[in-house]
Structures are given as C-alpha cells and as structure tokens.
Short mmCIF file of C-alpha atoms (C1' of nucleotides) in Angstrom, two decimals:
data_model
loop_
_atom_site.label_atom_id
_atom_site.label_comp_id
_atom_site.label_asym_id
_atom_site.label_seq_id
_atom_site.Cartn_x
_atom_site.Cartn_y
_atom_site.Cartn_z
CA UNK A 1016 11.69 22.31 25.20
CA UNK A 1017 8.79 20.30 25.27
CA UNK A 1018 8.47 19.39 21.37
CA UNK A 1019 11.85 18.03 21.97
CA UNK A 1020 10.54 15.91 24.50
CA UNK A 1021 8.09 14.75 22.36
CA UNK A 1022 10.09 13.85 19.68
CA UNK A 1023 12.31 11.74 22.22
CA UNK A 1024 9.41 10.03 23.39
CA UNK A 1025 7.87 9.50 20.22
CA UNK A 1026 11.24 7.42 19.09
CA UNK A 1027 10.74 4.85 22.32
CA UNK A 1028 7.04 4.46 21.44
CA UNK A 1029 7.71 3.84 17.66
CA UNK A 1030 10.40 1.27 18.62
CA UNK A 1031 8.02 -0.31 20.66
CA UNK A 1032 5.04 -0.39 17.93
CA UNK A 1033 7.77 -1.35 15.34
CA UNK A 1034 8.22 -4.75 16.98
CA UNK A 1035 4.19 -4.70 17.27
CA UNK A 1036 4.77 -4.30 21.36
CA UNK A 1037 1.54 -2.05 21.59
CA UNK A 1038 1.39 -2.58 25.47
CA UNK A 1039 4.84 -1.06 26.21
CA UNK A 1040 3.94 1.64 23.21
CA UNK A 1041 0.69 2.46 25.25
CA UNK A 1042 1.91 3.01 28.55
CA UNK A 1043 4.56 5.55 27.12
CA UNK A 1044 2.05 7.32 25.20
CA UNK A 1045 -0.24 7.62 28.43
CA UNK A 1046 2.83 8.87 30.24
CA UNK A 1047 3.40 11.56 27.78
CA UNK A 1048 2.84 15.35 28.66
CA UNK A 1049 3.73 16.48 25.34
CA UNK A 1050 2.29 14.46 21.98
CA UNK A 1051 2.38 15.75 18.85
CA UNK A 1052 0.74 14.25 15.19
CA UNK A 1053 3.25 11.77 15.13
CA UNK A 1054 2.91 10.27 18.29
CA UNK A 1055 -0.82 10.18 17.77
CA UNK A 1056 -0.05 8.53 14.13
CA UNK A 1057 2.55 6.17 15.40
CA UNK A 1058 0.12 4.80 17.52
CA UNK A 1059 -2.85 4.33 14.38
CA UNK A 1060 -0.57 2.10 12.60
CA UNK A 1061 0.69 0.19 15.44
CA UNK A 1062 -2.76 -0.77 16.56
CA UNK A 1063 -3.64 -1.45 13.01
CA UNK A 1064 -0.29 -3.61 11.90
CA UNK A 1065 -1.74 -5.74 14.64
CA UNK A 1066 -4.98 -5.99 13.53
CA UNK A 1067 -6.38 -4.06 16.78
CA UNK A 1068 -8.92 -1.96 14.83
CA UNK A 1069 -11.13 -0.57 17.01
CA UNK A 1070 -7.82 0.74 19.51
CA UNK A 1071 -6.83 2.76 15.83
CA UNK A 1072 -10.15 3.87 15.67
CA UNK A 1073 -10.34 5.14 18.94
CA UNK A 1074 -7.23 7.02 18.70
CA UNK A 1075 -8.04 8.38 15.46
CA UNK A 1076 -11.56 9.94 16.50
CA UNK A 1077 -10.04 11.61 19.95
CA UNK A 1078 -7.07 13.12 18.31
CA UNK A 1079 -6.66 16.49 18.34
CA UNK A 1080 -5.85 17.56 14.79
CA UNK A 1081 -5.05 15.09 11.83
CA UNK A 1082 -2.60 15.72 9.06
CA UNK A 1083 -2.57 13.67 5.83
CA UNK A 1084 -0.82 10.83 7.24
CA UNK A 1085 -3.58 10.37 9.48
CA UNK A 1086 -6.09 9.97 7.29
CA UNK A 1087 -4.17 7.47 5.10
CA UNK A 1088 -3.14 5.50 8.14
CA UNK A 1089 -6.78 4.83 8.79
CA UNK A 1090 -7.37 3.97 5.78
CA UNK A 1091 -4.84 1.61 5.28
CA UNK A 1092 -5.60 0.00 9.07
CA UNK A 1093 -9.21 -0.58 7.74
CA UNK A 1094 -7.23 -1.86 4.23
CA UNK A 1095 -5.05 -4.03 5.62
CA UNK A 1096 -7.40 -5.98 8.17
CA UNK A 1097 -9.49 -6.31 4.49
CA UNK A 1098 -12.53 -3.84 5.44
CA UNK A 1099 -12.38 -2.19 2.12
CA UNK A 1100 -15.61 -0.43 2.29
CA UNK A 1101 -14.66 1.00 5.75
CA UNK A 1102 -11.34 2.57 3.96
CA UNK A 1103 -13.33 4.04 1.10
CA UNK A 1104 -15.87 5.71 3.45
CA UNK A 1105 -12.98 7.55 5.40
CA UNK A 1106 -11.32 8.35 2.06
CA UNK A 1107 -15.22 10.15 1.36
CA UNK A 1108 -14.97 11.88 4.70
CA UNK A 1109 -11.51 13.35 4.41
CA UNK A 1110 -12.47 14.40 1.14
CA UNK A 1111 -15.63 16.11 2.52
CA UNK A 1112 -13.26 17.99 4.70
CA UNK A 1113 -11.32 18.99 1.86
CA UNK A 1114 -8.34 17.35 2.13
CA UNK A 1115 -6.42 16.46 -0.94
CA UNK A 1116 -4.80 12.98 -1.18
CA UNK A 1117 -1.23 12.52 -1.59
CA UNK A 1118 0.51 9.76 -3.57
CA UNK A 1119 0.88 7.10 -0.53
CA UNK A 1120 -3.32 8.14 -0.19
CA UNK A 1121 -3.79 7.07 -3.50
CA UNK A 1122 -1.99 4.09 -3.38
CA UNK A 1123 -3.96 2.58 -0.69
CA UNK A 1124 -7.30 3.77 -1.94
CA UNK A 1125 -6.46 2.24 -5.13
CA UNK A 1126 -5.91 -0.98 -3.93
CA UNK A 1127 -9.23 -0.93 -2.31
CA UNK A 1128 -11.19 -0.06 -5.06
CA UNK A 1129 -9.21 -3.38 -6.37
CA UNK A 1130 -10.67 -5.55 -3.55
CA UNK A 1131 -14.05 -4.47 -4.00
CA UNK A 1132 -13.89 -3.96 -8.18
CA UNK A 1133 -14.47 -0.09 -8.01
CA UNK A 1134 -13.87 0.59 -10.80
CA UNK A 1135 -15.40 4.27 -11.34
CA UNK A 1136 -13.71 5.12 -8.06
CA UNK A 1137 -10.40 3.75 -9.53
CA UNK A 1138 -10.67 5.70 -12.68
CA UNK A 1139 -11.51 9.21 -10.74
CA UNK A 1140 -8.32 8.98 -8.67
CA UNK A 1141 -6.63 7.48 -11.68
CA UNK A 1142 -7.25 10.93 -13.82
CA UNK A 1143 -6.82 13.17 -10.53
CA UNK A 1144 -2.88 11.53 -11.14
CA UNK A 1145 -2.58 12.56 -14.20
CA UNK A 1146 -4.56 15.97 -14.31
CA UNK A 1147 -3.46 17.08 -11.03
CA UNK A 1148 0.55 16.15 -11.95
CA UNK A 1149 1.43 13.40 -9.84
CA UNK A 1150 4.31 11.27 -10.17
CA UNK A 1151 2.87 7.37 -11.32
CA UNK A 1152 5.51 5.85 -9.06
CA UNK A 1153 5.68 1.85 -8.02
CA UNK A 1154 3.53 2.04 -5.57
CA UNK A 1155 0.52 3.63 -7.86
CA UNK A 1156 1.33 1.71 -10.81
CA UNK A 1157 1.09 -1.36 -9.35
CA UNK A 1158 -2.12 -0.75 -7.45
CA UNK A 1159 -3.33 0.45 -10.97
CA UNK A 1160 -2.48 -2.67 -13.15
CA UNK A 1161 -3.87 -4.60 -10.51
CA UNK A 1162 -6.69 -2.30 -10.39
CA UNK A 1163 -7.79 -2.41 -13.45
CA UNK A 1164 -6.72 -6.24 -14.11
CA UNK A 1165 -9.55 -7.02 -10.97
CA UNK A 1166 -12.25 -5.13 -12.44
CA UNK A 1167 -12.38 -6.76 -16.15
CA UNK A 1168 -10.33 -3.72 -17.70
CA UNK A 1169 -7.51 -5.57 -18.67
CA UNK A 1170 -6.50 -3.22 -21.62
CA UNK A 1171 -6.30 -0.22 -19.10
CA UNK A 1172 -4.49 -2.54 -16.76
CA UNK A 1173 -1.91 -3.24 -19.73
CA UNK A 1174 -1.80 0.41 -20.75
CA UNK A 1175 -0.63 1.39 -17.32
CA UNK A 1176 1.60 -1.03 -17.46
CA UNK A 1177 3.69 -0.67 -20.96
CA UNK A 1178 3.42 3.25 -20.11
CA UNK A 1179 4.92 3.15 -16.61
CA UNK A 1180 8.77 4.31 -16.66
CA UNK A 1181 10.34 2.46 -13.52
CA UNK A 1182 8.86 -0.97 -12.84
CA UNK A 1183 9.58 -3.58 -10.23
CA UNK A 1184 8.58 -6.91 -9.22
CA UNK A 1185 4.88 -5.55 -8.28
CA UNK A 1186 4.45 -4.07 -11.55
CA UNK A 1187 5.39 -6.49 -13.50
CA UNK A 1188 3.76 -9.26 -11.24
CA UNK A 1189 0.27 -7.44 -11.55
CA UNK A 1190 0.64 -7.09 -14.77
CA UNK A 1191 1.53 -11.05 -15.16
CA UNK A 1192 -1.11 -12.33 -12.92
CA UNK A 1193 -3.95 -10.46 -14.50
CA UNK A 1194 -3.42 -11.71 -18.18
CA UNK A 1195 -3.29 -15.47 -16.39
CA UNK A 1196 -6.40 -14.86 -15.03
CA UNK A 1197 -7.67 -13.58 -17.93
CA UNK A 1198 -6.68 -16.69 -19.83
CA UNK A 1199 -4.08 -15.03 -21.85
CA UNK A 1200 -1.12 -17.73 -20.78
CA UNK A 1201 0.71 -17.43 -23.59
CA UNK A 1202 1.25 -13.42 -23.28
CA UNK A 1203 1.99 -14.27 -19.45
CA UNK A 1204 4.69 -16.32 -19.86
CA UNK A 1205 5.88 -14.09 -22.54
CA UNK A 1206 5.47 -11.24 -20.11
CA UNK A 1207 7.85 -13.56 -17.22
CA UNK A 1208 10.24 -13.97 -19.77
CA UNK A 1209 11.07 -10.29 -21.07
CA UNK A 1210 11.15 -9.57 -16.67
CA UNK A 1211 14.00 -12.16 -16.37
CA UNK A 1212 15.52 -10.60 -19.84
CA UNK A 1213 15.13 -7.51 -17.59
CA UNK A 1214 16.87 -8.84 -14.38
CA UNK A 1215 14.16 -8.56 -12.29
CA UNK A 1216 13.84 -11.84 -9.72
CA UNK A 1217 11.05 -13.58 -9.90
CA UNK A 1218 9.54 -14.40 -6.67
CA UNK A 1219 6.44 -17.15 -5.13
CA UNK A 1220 3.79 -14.79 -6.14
CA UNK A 1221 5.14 -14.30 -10.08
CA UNK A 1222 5.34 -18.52 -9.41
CA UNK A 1223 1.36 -18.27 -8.89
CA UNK A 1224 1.28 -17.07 -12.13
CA UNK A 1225 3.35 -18.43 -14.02
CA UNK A 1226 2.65 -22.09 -13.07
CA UNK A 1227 -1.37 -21.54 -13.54
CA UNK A 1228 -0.15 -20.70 -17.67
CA UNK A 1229 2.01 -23.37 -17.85
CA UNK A 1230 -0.96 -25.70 -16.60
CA UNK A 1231 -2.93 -23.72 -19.22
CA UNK A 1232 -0.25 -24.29 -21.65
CA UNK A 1233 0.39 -27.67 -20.90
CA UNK A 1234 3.29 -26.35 -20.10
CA UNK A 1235 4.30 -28.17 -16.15
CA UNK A 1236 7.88 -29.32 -17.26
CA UNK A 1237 8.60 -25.63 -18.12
CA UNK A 1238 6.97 -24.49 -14.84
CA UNK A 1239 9.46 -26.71 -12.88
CA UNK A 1240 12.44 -25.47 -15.07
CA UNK A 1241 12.13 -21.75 -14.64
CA UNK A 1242 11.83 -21.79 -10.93
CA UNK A 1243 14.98 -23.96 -10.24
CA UNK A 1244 17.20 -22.31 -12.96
"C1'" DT B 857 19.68 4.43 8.80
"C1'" DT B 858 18.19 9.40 12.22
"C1'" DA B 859 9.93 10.01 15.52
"C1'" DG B 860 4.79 8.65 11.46
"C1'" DG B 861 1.53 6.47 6.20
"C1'" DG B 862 1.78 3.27 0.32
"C1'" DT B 863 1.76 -1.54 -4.33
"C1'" DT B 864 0.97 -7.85 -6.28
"C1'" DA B 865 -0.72 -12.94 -3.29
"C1'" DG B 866 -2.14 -15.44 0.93
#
DNA sequence: TTAGGGTTAG
C-alpha cells in the first residue's frame, strides 16, 4: 500500500515544516520511496514560510505533476517574501497552461496586484469572480478593498466593501485604512465606530488607522480613549 | 482537529 505510506510520511514531514524545521522535513522527504502532490506541496510552502525561495523554487520546477495548490503555493512563496512581480509572472504561466484559478489563487494574486498597484490585473480577476460564479468570501474581499483602496479606486474599494455579505476584521480594516489614507478621517472613524456597534474587536492594525484620523481630526484624546475602553 | 495553498500592517 504504498499511497498509504505516503500519506504517513507526508504527516511527519508536514509536522516538521509546520514548526518551520525544514532540515528534519528534508531528510524525510529524501528518504521517501513513495511522494505524492502533497508531499511535493508540503515542502513549497515550508521552504517558502521560511523565506528559503530558491529551495521552493527548486522543488517546484523538478516536480513531477502540479495540481492547483501548487501553483498558488508558488505564488504565494514569491508573495510572501514581497517579490510581487515574480508571483504575477507564475500566475501568467499557469494560466498559459490553462489552468483556472481557484478562490485561495485569487486571493493571493489579488493582493499582489495590491503591492504593485495593478490595477487592470485586479479588475480582470475581479470580473472572472463574478462572471465565472465565485463565492466573494473574506479572504477575496479583503484583498479587493485593499486592492482597490492601493491603486486610487477608492469608490470600487468602498463598493466591495458595503456589498460584501460576511465581513471580518480584514474587511473592515481595509476598508478603514484606505479612507485614512485617502484623507477621509471623518468617514474612518465613522467606519471604526459602526465595527465596534458590530462587535467586531478592533485590533493594532485598525489602531494604525484610527489614530492617523484622530491626528487628522485633532482628535488624540479620542484615539487614547477607544483603545483602552 | 485528522497529509498541502488564501486576506489588512509591519
């Protein structure tokens, strides 16, 4: 039963990339007779939760077949150690091969067009969500307020937002972050307060925020009070 | 909870 095997051994080497132990995940995964996708892709994001990009890349361009996890494993490991226009060129490439992007694909790629204020990119994948039927979970509707908010489209980033059904402390901090950058303090604190009226804690990032519109606001005493009450 | 990928900032 070798695919059993595999799926035994795949457990100790994702324990061991879990804790970001790549040395003890590597010598298992030499060991190995049997690997399957998994093993292979277990092994992608350990290397690239480290920051060890070019070990991700190396496994990623000698493995033997890759399924959609893959390809959005990459491109987060190129995302996450911030080479943005690395991630969108293998989002191009696994298009080229004709693979369609799944929800967790688009998250990721849309939080890369944020970083480098693609914003025709953005839009594409934004109306390939909506034509093609995907759910606009969390995950995407956060990367698209922010999205939008980062390329100067504020009134798309606020559409998303008031549209979105379920929201949680990413939405709503996008959404709260990108009218104080915009200069619009007064709607940001407006924006905290109808989150707290909504019971969702606040945390240091929605402080970011909310103290640069108080400063705007002349507002610092306020700042101080929210964050202790 | 049961082998793998996702969102804000820094």
């Amino acid at each position: 039963m070798p695919e059993r095997d595999a799926f035994a051994w795949t457990t100790m080497v994702s324990s061991h990339a879990r804790v970001g132990d790549m040395s003890s995940a590597r010598i298992l995964f030499d060991e190995m007779e049997e690997r399957n996708i998994t093993t292979w892709n277990t092994m992608i994001d350990g290397y690239a939760r480290l920051g060890n990009v070019e070990s991700a890349e190396l496994l990623f361009n000698h493995m033997p077949t890759r399924d959609i996890i893959s390809w959005t494993t990459m491109i987060d490991c190129y995302s996450q150690n911030k080479k943005f226009g690395e991630a969108l060129a293998v989002f191009n490439d696994m298009r080229m091969k004709g693979i369609s992007p799944d929800e967790v694909t688009m998250a990721t790629v849309i939080s890369a067009c944020a970083h480098l204020g693609a914003l025709d990119l953005g839009k594409e994948i934004h109306l390939y969500i909506l034509q093609n039927g995907f759910d606009l979970d969390v995950y995407i509707g956060s990367a698209l307020i922010d999205m939008y908010a980062k390329c100067g489209a504020l009134d798309r980033s606020l559409l998303v937002f008031f549209k979105l059904q379920d929201k949680n402390l990413f939405c709503w901090n996008s959404a709260i972050e990108g009218l104080a950058v915009h200069g619009f303090a007064k709607e940001a604190l407006a924006m905290f307060s109808k989150m707290e009226r909504e019971k969702i804690k606040p945390n240091g990032v929605t402080f970011v925020s909310v103290l640069s519109s108080c400063t705007m606001q002349g507002l610092l005493k306020k700042a101080v009070g929210d964050f202790q009450a």
